[in-house]
Short mmCIF file of C-alpha atoms and ligand atoms in Angstrom, two decimals:
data_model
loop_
_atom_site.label_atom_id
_atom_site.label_comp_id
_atom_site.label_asym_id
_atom_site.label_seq_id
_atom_site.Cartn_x
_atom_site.Cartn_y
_atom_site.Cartn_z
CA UNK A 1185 -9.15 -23.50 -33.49
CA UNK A 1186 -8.17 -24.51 -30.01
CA UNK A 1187 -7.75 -21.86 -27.16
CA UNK A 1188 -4.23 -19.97 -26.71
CA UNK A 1189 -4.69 -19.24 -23.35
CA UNK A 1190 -6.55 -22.39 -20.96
CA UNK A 1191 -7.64 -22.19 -17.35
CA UNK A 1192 -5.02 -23.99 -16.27
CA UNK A 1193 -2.00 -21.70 -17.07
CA UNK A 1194 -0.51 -19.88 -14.74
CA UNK A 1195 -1.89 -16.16 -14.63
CA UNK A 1196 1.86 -14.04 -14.55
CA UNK A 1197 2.69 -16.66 -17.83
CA UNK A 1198 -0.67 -15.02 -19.78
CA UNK A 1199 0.18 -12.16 -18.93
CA UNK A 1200 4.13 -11.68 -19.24
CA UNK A 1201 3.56 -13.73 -22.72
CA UNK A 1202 0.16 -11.94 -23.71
CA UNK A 1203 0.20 -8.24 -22.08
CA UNK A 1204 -3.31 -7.61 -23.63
CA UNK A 1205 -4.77 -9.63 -21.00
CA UNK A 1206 -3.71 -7.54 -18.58
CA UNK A 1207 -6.93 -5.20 -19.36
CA UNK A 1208 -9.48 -9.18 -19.79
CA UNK A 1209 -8.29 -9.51 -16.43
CA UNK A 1210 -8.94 -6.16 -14.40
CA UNK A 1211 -12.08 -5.78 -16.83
CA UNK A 1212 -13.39 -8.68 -15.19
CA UNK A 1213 -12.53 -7.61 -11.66
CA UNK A 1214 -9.24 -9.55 -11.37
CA UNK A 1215 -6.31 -7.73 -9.85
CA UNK A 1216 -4.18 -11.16 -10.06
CA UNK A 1217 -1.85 -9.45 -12.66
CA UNK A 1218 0.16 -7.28 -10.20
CA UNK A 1219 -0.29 -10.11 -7.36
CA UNK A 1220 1.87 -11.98 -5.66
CA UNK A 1221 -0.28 -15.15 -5.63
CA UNK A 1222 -0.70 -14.84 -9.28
CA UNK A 1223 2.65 -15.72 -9.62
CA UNK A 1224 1.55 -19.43 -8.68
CA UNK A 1225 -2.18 -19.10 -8.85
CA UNK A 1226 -3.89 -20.58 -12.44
CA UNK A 1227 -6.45 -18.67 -14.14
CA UNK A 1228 -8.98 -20.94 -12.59
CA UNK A 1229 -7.65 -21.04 -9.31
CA UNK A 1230 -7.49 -16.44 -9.45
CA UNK A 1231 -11.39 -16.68 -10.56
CA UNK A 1232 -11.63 -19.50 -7.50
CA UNK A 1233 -10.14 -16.99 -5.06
CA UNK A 1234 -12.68 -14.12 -6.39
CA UNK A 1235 -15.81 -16.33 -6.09
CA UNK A 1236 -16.38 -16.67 -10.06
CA UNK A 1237 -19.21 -19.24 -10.65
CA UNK A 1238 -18.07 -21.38 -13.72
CA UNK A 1239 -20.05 -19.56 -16.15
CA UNK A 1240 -18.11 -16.07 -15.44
CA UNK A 1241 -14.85 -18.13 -15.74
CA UNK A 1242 -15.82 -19.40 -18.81
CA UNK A 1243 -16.53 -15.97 -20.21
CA UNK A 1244 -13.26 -14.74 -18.81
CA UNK A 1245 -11.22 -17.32 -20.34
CA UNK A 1246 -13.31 -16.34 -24.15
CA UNK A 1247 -12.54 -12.84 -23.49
CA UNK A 1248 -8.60 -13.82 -22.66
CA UNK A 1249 -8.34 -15.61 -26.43
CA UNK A 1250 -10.21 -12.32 -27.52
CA UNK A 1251 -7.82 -10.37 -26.59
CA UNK A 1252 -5.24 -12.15 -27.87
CA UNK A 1253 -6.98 -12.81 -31.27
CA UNK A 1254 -7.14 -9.25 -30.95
CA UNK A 1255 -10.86 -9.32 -31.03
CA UNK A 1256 -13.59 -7.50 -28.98
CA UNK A 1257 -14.15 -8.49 -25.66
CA UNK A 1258 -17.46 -8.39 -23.83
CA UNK A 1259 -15.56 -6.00 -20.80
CA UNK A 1260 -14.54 -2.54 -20.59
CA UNK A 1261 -11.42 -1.87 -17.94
CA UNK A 1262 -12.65 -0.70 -14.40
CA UNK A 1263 -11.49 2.79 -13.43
CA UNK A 1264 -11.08 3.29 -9.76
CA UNK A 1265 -13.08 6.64 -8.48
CA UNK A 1266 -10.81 9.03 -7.31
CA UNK A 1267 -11.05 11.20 -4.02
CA UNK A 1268 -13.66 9.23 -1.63
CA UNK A 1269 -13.16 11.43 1.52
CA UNK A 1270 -14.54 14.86 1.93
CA UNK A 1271 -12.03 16.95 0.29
CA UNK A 1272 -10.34 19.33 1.88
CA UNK A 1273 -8.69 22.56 0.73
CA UNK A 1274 -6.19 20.95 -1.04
CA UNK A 1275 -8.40 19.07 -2.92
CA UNK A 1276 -11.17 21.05 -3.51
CA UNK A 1277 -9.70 24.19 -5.02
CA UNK A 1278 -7.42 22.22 -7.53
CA UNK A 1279 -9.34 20.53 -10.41
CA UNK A 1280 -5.51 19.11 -11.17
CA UNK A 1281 -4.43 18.66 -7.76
CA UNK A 1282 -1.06 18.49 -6.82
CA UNK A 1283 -0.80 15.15 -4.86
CA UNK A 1284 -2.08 12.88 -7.58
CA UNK A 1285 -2.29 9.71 -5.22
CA UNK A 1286 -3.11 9.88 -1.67
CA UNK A 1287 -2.66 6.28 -0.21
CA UNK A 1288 -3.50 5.19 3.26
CA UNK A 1289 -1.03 2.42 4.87
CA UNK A 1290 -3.19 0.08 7.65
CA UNK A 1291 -3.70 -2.56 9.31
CA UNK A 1292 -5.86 -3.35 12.61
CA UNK A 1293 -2.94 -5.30 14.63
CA UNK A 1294 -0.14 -3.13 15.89
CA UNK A 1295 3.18 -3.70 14.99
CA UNK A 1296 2.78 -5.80 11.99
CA UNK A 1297 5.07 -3.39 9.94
CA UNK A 1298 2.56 -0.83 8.65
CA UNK A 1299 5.18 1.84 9.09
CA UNK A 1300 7.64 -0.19 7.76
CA UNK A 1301 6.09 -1.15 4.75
CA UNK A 1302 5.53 2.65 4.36
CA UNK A 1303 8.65 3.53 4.33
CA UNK A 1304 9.89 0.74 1.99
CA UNK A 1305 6.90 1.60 -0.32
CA UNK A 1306 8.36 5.31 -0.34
CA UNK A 1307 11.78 4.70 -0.92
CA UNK A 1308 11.15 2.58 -4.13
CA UNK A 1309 8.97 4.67 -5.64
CA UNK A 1310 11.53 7.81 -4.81
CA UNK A 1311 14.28 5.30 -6.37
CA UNK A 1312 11.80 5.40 -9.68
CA UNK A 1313 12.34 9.48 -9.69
CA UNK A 1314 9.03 10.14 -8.34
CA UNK A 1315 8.10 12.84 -5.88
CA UNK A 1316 6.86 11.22 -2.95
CA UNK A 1317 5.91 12.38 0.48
CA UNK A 1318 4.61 10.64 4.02
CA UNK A 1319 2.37 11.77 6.24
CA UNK A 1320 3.39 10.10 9.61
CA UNK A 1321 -0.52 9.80 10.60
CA UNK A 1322 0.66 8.16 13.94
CA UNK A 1323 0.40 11.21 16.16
CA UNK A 1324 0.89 10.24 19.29
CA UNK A 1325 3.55 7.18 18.09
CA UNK A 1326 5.23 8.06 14.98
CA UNK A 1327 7.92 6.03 13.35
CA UNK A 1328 8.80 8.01 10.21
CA UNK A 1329 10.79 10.47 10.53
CA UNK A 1330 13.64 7.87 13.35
CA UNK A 1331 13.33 5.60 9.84
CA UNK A 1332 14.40 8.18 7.98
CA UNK A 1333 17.25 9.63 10.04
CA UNK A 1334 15.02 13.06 9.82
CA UNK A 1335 16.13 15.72 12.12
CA UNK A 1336 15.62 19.24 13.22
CA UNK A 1337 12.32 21.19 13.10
CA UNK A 1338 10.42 21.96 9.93
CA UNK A 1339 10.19 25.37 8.87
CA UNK A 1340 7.89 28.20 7.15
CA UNK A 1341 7.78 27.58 3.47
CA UNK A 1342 7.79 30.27 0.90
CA UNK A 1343 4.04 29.75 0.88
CA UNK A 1344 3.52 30.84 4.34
CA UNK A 1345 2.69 27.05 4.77
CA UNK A 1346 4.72 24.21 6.84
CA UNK A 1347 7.98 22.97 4.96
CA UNK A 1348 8.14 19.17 5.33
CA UNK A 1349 11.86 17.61 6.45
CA UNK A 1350 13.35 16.10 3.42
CA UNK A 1351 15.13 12.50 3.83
CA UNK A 1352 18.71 12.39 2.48
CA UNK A 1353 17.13 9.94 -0.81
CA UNK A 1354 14.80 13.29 -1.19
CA UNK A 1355 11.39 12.17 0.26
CA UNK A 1356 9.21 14.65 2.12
CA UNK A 1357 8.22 13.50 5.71
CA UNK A 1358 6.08 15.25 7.56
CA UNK A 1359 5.65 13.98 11.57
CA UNK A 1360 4.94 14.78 14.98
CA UNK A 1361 8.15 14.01 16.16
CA UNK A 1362 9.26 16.74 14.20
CA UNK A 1363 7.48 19.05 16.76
CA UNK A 1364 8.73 17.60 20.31
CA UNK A 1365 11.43 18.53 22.11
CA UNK A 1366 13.03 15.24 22.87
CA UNK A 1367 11.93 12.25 20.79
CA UNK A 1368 11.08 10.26 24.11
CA UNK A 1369 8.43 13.50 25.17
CA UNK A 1370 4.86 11.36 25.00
CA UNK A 1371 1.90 13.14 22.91
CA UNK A 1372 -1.03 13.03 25.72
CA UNK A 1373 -3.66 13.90 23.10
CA UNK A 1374 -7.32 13.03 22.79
CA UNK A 1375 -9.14 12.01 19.37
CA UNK A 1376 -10.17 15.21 18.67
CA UNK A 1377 -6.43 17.02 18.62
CA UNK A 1378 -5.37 13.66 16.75
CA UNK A 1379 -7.52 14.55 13.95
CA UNK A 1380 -7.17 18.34 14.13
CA UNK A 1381 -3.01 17.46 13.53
CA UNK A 1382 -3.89 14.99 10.89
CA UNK A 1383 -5.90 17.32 9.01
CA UNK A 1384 -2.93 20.28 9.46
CA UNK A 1385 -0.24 17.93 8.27
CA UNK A 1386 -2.62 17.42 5.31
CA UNK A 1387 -3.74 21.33 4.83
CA UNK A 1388 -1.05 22.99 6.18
CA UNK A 1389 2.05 20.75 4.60
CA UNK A 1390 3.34 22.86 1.36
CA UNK A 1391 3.72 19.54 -0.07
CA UNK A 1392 4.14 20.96 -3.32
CA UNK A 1393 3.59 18.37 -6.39
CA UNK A 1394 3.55 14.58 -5.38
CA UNK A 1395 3.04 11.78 -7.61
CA UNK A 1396 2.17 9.74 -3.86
CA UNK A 1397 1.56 10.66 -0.43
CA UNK A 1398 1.54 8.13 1.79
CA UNK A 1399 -0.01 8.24 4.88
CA UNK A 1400 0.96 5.92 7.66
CA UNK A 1401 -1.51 4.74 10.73
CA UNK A 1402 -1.81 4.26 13.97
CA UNK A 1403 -3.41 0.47 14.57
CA UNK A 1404 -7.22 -0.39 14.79
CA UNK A 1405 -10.03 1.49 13.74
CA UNK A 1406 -9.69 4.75 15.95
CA UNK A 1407 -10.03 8.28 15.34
CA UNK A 1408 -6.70 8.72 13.27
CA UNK A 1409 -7.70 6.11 10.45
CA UNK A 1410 -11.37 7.40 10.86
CA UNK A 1411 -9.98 10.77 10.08
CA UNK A 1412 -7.85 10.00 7.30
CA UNK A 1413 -10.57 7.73 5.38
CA UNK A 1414 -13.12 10.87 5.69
CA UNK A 1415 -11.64 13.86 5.44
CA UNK A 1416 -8.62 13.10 2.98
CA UNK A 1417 -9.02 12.72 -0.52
CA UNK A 1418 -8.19 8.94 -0.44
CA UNK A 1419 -7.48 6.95 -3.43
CA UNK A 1420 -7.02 3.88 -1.90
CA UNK A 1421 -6.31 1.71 1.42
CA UNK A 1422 -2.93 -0.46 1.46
CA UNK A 1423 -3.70 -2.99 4.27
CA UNK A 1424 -0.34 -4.59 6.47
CA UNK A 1425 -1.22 -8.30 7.85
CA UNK A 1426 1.46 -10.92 9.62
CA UNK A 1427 0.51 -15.01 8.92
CA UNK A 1428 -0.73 -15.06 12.43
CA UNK A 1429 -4.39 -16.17 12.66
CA UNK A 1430 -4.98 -13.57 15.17
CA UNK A 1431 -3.52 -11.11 13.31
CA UNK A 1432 -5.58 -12.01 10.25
CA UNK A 1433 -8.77 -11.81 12.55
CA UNK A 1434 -8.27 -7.90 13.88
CA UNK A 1435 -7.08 -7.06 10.48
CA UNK A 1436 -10.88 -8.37 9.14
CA UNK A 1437 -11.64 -5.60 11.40
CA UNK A 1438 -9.74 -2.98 9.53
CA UNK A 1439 -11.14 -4.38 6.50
CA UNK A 1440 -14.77 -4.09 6.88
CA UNK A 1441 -13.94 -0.46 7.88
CA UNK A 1442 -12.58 0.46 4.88
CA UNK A 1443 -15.47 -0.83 3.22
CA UNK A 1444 -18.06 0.29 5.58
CA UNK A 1445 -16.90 3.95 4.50
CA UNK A 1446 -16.66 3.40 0.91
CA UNK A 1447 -12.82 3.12 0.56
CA UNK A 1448 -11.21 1.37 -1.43
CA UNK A 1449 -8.39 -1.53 -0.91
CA UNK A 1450 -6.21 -1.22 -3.35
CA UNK A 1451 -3.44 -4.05 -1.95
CA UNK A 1452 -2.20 -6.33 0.51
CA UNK A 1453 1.04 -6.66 2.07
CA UNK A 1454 1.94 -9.64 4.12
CA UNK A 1455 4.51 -8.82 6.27
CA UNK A 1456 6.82 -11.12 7.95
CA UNK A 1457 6.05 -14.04 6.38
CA UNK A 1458 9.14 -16.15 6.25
CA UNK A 1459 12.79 -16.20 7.41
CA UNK A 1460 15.12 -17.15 5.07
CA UNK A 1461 18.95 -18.32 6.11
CA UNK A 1462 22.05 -17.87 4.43
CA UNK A 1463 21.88 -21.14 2.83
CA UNK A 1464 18.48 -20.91 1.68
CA UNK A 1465 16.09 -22.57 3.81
CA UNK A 1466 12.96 -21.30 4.50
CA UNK A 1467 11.21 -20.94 7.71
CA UNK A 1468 7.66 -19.68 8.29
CA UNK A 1469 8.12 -18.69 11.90
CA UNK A 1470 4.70 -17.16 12.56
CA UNK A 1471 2.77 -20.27 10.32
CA UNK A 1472 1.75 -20.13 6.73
CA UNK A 1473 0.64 -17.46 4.65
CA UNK A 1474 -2.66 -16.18 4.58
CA UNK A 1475 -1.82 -14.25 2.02
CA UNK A 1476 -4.95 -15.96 -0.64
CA UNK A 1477 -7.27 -15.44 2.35
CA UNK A 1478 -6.60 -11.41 2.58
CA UNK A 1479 -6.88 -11.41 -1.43
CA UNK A 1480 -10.52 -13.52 -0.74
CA UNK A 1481 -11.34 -11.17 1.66
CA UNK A 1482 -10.40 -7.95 0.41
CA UNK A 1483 -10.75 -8.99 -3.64
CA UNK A 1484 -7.16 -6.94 -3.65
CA UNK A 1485 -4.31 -8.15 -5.42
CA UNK A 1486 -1.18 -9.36 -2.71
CA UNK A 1487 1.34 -6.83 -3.53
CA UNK A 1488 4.05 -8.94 -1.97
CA UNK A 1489 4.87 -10.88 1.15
CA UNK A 1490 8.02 -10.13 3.21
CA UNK A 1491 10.80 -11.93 5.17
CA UNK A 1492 11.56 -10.87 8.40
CA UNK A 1493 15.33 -9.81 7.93
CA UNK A 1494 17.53 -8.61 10.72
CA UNK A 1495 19.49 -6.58 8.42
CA UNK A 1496 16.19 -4.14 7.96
CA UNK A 1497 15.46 -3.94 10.93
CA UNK A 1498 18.65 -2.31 12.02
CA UNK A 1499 18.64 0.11 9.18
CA UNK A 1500 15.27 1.02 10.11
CA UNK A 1501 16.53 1.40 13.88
CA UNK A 1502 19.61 3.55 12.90
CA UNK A 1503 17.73 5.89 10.33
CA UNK A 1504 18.87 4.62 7.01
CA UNK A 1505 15.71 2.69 5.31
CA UNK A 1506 16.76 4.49 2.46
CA UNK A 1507 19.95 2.22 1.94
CA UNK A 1508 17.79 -1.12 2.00
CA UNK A 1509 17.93 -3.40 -1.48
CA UNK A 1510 16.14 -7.05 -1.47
CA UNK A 1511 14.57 -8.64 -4.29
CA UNK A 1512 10.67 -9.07 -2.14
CA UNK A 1513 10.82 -5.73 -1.92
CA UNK A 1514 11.46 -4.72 -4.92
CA UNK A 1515 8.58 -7.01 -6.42
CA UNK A 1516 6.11 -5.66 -3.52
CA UNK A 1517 7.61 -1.81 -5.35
CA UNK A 1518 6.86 -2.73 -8.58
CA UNK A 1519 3.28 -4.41 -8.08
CA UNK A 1520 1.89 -1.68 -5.84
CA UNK A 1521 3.02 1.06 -9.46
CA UNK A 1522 1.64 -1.46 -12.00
CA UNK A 1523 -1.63 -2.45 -9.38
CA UNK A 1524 -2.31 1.92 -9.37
CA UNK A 1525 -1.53 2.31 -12.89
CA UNK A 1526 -3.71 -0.09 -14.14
CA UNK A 1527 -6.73 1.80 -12.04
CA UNK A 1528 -6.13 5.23 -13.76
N1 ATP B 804 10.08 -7.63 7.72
C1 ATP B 804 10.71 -7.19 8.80
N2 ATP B 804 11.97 -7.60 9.09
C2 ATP B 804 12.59 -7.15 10.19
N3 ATP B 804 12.07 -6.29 11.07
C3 ATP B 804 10.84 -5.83 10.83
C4 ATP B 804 10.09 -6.25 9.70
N4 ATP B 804 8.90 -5.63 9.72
C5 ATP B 804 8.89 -4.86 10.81
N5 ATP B 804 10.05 -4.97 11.49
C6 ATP B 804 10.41 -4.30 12.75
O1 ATP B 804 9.35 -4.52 13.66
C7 ATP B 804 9.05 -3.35 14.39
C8 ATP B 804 7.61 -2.94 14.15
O2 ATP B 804 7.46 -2.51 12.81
P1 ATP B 804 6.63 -1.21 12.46
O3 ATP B 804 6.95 -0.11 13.40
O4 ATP B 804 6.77 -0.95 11.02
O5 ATP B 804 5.16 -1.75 12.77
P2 ATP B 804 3.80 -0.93 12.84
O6 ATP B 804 2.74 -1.83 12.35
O7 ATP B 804 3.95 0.37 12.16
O8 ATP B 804 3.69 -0.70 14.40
P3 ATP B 804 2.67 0.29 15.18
O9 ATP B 804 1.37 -0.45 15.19
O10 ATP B 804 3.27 0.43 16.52
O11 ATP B 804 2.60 1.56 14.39
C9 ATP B 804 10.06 -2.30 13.93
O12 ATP B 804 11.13 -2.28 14.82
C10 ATP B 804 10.49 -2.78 12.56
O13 ATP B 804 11.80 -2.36 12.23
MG1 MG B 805 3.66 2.33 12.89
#
C-alpha cells in the first residue's frame, strides 16, 4: 500500500489533516507542529532544519503512516523536565505548586521587543481565561507595568506577602517601577541587589495560583538572567531575536547560556520582521528572516514572527497593550499554548 503521508508534504497539512502525528513528530524531537516555519517547511525540509541523517527521516516518515494506520510506532512522546533552577520556597514546599509554568522571556540584544513580546504573550493567554502573572525581571529598566497602564503602589496581601498590581484585562504585574517615586527616578543598583529583588518578586509576590508567570529580562547574559535561570523554578526559556545579522549573533550568545545551564528553549519569537502597508505589500526593513536559523540553532519551534506596526507601539506607549488584536499575534498566542502543552 503506498504511504499516506510523504516527505514532501507540508508539515501543518499532516498535521491539521492527521492530528496523531502531532505525538510521531515531538516523539522524534520535532517541535515543527506549533512552528511558524512549519507552516511552509516539508517534512523533509523540518528533519533538514534538525540535522536528521536520511535514515532517521526515513524512520520518521514510517512512524508518521504508523500513526495514521493507527499502528505502533517505534517513539514514545518527550516530556520536558520540570523545575531546572534551584527551587526556592515557592517551589520547594508545594509538591503541586501554584505557578504551574514559570517562563523566562530573553534575548541577548536590547530592544528587540523582549518586553513586548511579554506582554503580548500575557494578554492572549489572559484572553484564554487563564491566570497569568509577569515578573518585570528588568530591575533597574522595567517596561511592564507603563505597558500595562499599572499605577499606584502594591500593597500587603492577606498573606502578609506583597500584593501584585492587577492590569485592567486582570493580569498580575509585579515591577520595580511599582516601588519608585517618580517613574523617571533611576535604580543605581549593583548585581547583587538585582538578584536579591528578583528573588523577592519571586518569594515574596502572593502570586496566588497561575497557570504562567512570565518573567521578562534585562538584555545579555548578566546577573538578572543568571539569577532567574538558577534560582527560579524555570520551565523553559522563550528567546526574542530581530532579522538583523547582528542581532542574530549576540542572541547565539543568549543561547548557549541557556544551554550552558541546563535550560531549556522552549520557542522563538522573531520580532520585527516585516512591515506590512495598507495595501498589502510587504517590506522586510531590517533583511530577511532568520527565523529557520534560530529554529537550527536552538532545535525550538518559531512561535511566530512579527510586523513592526505603529499602531502597537503607541498602545504600548500609552498603557493599553491589553486592547491590541492582529492575526501574527494571535498565531505566535496560540503556538506558544499548543508548543507547552504538548511538553506536559
Ligand atoms: N513589533 C513591533 N512593532 C512596533 N513597535 C515595537 C515592536 N516591537 C517593539 N516595539 C517597540 O520598540 C521598543 C522596544 O521594545 P521593547 O521594550 O519590548 O524591547 P526590549 O527588548 O524589552 O528592550 P530592552 O532590552 O530595553 O528591555 C518599544 O517602544 C516597543 O513598543
Ligand atoms: Mg525590556
Amino acid at each position: 500500500m503506498a504511504d499516506t503521508i510523504t516527505a514532501d508534504m507540508v508539515i501543518h497539512d499532516v498535521v491539521t489533516k492527521f492530528p496523531a502525528t502531532v505525538k510521531v513528530f515531538h516523539g522524534h524531537g520535532l517541535p515543527c507542529t506549533a512552528c511558524a516555519v512549519g507552516a511552509r517547511e516539508s517534512v523533509a525540509g523540518g528533519a533538514r532544519t534538525h540535522r536528521f541523517t536520511p535514515e532517521k527521516l526515513d524512520l520518521l516518515v514510517q512512524d508518521l503512516n504508523a500513526a495514521v494506520n493507527g499502528e505502533p510506532i517505534s517513539v514514545a512522546p518527550k516530556k520536558a523536565p520540570v523545575g531546572r533552577g534551584v527551587p526556592l520556597t515557592m517551589a520547594s514546599s508545594e509538591p503541586n505548586r501554584k505557578i504551574k509554568n514559570v517562563i523566562a522571556i530573553m534575548s541577548g540584544k536590547g530592544g528587540v521587543g523582549k518586553s513586548l513580546v511579554t506582554g503580548l504573550l500575557a494578554v492572549s493567554l489572559r484572553r484564554q481565561g487563564l491566570q497569568v502573572g509577569i515578573l518585570d525581571g528588568d530591575i533597574t529598566g522595567p517596561s511592564i507595568a507603563r505597558m500595562f497602564g499599572t499605577k499606584g503602589q502594591p500593597s500587603k496581601s492577606a498573606n502578609d506577602g506583597i500584593e501584585p498590581l492587577r492590569s485592567k484585562g486582570g493580569i498580575k504585574v509585579m515591577s520595580m517601577n511599582m516601588f519608585l517615586e517618580q517613574e523617571s527616578d533611576p535604580v543605581v543598583w549593583r548585581g547583587p541587589m538585582v538578584s536579591s529583588a528578583i528573588k523577592q518578586f519571586y518569594n515574596d509576590v502572593d502570586w496566588g495560583n497561575l497557570d504562567y508567570l512570565l518573567v521578562d529580562l534585562p538584555p545579555g547574559t548578566s546577573d538578572a538572567p543568571m539569577t532567574v535561570m538558577q534560582s527560579l523554578p524555570l520551565d523553559g526559556v522563550v528567546i526574542v531575536s530581530s532579522p538583523q545579522m547582528l542581532a542574530t549573533m549576540i542572541v547565539m550568545k543568549c543561547i548557549n547560556m541557556v544551554q550552558q545551564l541546563k535550560g531549556e528553549i522552549v520557542g522563538v519569537v522573531e520580532n520585527m520582521s516585516y512591515f506590512q502597508t495598507p495595501s498589502g505589500e510587504r517590506y522586510e526593513i531590517f533583511g530577511p528572516s532568520n527565523g529557520t536559523d534560530l529554529v537550527g540553532m536552538t532545535g525550538a519551534p518559531l512561535l511566530g514572527t512579527m510586523p513592526i506596526d505603529p499602531a502597537l507601539a503607541a498602545l504600548c506607549d500609552a498603557g493599553r497593550v491589553e486592547e491590541y488584536y492582529a492575526e501574527p499575534y494571535e498565531v505566535l498566542a496560540q503556538n506558544f499554548v499548543s508548543t507547552l502543552k504538548i511538553k506536559r
